[in-house]
Every structure is written in structure tokens, then in C-alpha cells.
Tab-separated table of C-alpha atoms in Angstrom:
chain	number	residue	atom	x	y	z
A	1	UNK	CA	0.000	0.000	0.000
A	2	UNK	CA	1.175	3.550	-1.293
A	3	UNK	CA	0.893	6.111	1.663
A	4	UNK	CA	-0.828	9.082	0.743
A	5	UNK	CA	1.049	11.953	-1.038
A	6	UNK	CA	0.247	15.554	1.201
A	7	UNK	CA	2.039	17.503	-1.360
A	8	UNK	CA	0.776	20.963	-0.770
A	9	UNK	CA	-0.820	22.407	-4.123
A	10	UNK	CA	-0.556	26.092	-5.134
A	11	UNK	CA	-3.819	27.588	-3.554
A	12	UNK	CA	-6.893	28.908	-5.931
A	13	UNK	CA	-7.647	30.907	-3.357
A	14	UNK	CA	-7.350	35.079	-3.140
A	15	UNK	CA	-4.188	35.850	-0.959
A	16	UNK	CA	-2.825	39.003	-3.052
A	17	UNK	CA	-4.077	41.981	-1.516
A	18	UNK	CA	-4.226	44.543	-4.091
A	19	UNK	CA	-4.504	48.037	-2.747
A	20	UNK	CA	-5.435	51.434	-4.605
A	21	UNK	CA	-4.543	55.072	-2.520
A	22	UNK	CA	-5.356	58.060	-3.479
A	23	UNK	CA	-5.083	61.090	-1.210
A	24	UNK	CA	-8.483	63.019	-1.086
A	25	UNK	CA	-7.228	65.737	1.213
A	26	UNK	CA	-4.353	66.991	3.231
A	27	UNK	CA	-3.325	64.192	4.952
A	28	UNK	CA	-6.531	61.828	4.494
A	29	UNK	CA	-6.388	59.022	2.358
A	30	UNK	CA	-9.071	56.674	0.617
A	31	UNK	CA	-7.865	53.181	-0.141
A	32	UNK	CA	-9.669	50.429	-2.314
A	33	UNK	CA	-8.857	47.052	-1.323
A	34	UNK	CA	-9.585	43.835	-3.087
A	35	UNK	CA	-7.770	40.370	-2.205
A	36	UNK	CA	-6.989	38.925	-6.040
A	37	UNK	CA	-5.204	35.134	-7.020
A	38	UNK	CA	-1.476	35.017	-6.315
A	39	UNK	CA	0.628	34.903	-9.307
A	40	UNK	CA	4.028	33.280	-7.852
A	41	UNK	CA	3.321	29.625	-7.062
A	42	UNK	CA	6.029	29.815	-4.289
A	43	UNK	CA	4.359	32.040	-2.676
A	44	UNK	CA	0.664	30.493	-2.758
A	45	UNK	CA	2.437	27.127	-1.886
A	46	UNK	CA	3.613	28.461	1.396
A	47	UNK	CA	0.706	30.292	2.106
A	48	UNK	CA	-0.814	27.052	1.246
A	49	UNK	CA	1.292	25.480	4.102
A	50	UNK	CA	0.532	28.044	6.128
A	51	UNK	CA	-3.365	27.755	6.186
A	52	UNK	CA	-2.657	24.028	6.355
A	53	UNK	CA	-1.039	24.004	9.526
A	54	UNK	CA	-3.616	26.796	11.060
A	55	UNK	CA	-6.586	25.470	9.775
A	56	UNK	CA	-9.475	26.007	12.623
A	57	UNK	CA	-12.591	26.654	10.420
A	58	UNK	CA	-16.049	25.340	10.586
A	59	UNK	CA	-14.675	23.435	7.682
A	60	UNK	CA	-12.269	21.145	10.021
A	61	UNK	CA	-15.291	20.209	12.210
A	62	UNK	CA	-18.345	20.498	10.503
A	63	UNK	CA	-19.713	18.106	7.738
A	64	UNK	CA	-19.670	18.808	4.028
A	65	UNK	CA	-23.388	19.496	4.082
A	66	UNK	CA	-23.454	21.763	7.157
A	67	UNK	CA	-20.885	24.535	5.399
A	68	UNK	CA	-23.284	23.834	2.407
A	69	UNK	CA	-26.293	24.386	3.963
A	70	UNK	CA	-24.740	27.574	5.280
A	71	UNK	CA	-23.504	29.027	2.292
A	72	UNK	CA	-27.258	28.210	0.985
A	73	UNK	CA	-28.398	30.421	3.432
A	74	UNK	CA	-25.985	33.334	2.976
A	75	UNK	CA	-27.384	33.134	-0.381
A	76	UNK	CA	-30.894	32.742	0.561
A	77	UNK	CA	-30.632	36.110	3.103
A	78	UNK	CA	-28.953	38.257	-0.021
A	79	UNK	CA	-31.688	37.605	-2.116
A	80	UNK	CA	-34.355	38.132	0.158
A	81	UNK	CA	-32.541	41.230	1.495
A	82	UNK	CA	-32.854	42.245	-2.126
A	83	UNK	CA	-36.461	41.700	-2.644
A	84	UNK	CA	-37.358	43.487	0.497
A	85	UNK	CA	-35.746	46.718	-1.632
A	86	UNK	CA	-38.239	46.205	-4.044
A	87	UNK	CA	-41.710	45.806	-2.206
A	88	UNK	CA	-44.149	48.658	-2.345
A	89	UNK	CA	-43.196	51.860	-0.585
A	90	UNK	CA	-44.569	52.072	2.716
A	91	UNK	CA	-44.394	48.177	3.648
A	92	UNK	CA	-42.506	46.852	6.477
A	93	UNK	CA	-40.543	45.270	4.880
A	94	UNK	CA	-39.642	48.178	3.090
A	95	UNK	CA	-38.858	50.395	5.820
A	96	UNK	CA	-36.945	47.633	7.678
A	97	UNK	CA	-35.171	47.260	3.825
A	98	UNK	CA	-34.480	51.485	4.305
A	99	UNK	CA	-33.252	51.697	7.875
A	100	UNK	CA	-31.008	48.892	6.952
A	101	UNK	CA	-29.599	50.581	4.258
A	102	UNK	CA	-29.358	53.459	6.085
A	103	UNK	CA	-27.355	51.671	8.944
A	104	UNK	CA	-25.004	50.252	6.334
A	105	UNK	CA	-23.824	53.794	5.440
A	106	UNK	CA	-22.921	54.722	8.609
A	107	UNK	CA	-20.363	51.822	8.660
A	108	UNK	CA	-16.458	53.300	8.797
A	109	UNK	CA	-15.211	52.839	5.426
A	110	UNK	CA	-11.990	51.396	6.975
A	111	UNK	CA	-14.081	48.552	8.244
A	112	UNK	CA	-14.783	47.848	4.718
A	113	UNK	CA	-11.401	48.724	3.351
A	114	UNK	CA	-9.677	45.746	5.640
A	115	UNK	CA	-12.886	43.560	5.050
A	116	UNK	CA	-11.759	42.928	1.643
A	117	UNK	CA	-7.685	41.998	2.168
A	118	UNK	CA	-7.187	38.196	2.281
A	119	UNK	CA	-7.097	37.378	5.981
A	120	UNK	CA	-3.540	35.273	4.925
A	121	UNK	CA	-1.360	37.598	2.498
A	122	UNK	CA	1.167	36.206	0.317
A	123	UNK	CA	1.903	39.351	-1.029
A	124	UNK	CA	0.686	43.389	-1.470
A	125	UNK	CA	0.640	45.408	-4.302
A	126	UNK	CA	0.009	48.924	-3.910
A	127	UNK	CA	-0.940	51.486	-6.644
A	128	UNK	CA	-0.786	54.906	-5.728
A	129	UNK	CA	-0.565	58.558	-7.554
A	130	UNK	CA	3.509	59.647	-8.749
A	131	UNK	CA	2.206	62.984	-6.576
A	132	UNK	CA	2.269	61.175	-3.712
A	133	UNK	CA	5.603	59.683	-2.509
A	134	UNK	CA	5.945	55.869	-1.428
A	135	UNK	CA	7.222	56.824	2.354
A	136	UNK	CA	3.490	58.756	2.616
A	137	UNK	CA	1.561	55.924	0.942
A	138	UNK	CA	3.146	53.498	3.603
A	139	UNK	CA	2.811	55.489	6.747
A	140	UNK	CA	-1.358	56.034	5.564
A	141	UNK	CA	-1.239	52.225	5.247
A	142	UNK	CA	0.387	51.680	8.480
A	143	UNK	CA	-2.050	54.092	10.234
A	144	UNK	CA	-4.874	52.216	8.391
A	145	UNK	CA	-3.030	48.331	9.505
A	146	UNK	CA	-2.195	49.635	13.338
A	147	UNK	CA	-4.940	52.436	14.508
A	148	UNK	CA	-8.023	51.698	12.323
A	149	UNK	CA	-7.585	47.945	12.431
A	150	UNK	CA	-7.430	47.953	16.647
A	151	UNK	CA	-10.981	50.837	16.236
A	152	UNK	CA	-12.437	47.770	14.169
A	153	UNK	CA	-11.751	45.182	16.512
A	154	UNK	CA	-13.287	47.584	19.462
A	155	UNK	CA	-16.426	47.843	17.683
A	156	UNK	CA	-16.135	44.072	17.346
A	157	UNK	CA	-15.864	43.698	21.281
A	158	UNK	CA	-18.669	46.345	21.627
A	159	UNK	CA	-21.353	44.194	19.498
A	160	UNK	CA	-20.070	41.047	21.048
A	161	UNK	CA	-20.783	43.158	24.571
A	162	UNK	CA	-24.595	44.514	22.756
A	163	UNK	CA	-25.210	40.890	21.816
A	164	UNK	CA	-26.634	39.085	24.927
A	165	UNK	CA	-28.943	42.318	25.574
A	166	UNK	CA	-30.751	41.963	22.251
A	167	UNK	CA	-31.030	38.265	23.047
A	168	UNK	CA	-34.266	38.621	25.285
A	169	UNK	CA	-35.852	39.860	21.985
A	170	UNK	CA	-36.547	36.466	20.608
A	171	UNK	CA	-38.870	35.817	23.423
A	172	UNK	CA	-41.395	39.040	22.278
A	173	UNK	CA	-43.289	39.967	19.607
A	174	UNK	CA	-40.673	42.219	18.817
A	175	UNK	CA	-38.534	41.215	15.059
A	176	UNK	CA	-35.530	39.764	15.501
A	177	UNK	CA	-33.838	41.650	12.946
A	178	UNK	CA	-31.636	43.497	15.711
A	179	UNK	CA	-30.190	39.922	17.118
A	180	UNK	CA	-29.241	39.127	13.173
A	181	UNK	CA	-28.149	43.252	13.708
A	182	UNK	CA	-25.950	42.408	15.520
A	183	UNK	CA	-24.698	39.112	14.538
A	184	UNK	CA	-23.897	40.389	11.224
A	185	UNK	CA	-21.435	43.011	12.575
A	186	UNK	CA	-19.969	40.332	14.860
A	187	UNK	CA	-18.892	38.985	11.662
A	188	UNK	CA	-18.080	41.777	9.692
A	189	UNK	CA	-15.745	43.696	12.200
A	190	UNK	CA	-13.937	40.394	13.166
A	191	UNK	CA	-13.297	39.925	9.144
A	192	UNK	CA	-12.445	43.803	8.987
A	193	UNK	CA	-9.530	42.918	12.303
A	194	UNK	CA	-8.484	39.819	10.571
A	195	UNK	CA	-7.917	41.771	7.209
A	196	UNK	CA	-5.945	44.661	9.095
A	197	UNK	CA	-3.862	42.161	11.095
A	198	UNK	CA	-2.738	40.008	8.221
């Protein structure tokens, strides 16, 4: 009997982070972040590795058709979170479809910037205006990695903190949209520190 070969295959995963900067003001910066495929095969091998060895997903414990049946349901919410935009004006569905929206606005746009970098980098690429100079570029990045990325994880704390209060809510009449409120920023803010820290 041949024992098994555990080789470790370039990933076809995103682990590039690919960064835009532009400065919109004297010493503010906007960045647009977007994790892409790595293009050296060393590298995604040992990132690869990496995630191999520190694998602690719901994938190492839960069955195939569990992480299914959740990404059916991720699915499921965004297209019923997209119908409620369309029903007639006035419904409640509708206004719980506009406060929503409204909500999501009033998210930092850091939070979302560090949302989208790979939370395991094999490599950055930056793009940035020949006005601004590379030592500015990196000290806005390292304010948005070191400062911003601990605020995100605070507000992660704080809705972890919120959570158990809005729990009594199930019990009531009341909708238990703040509980998935809630649970959704749980999420998003400890994707947003995950992002920052890699």
C-alpha cells in the first residue's frame, strides 16, 4: 500500500491583496482594497502550508453538508434582502429594507477597506498617484493596519458586549432583525480585524 502523497498544491484561493490610494485631502487618504489570485506559485504554496497548519474553520469540524447548507443560506438572506428593496413603498418590509440601508452607510469605510484583504497575504501590491511619494503611501497604510484595524476590533468587542442584551428579543413579539443586527457586525468587524492584522 502507497501512503498518501500531502504535497501541498498552489492555492486557488485570493491571498494578493491589491490596494489602490489616493489622497483626497491633506493628509486623508481613501484606499480600495480587493484580495486577487497570487501569481508566484512559491508564494501560494507556502501560504498554502501556512493555512494548512492553522486550519481552525467550521470546515475542520463540521460536515460537508453543514458549510453547504450555510452558504445556501448566505445566499438565501442576499436575495431576500434584495427583494425586500423592491416591495411597495410604505411596507414593512420596506422600511426595515431602508433603515437597513441606512445603517449600512454609517459603517467606517476602513471597516470595509480591511474587510476585503485576504485574511492570509502572500503578497501586497500597492498602486498609488507619482504625486504622492511611497514613504506617505506606507505610513497612511500603516495608520490604516495599526490604529483603524485595533478601532475595528473595538467595535467588534462592543457588538459582542450589545449581543446578549438583544437576546431577550426572541422571546417578544418584537422582530428579531436586531439579534441578526448584531450578529452580522460580529462577523463583519472580526473579518475587517483579521484583514488589518494580516
Amino acid at each position: 500500500a502507497r501512503a498518501p502523497s500531502y504535497a501541498v498544491a498552489p492555492l486557488k484561493m485570493a491571498t494578493r491583496a491589491r490596494i489602490l490610494a489616493l489622497r483626497v485631502a491633506d493628509g486623508k487618504w481613501m484606499f480600495h482594497t480587493r484580495a486577487v489570485q497570487e501569481v508566484s506559485a512559491a508564494r501560494a504554496s507556502e501560504v498554502a502550508a501556512r493555512l494548512t497548519a492553522s486550519a481552525v474553520g467550521p470546515e475542520q469540524y463540521l460536515p460537508e453538508s453543514a458549510v453547504a447548507w450555510g452558504q445556501k443560506t448566505v445566499r438565501s438572506m442576499t436575495d431576500m434582502w434584495a427583494q425586500w428593496g423592491v416591495t411597495p413603498e410604505g411596507s414593512l418590509r420596506r422600511r426595515a429594507h431602508a433603515a437597513g440601508t441606512w445603517a449600512l452607510e454609517r459603517i467606517h469605510p476602513e471597516e470595509t477597506t480591511l474587510s476585503e484583504l485576504p485574511a492570509v497575504t502572500s503578497s501586497v501590491e500597492v498602486a498609488y498617484p507619482a504625486r504622492a511619494g511611497g514613504g506617505e503611501v506606507r505610513r497612511a497604510l500603516d495608520h490604516l493596519a495599526g490604529a483603524r484595524t485595533d478601532a475595528v476590533r473595538r467595535r467588534m468587542w462592543w457588538n459582542v458586549a450589545v449581543m446578549p442584551l438583544i437576546l431577550p428579543l426572541m422571546l417578544t413579539p418584537m422582530s428579531n432583525l436586531p439579534l441578526y443586527w448584531f450578529g452580522w457586525r460580529i462577523w463583519s468587524t472580526r473579518r475587517g480585524a483579521a484583514g488589518g492584522y494580516a
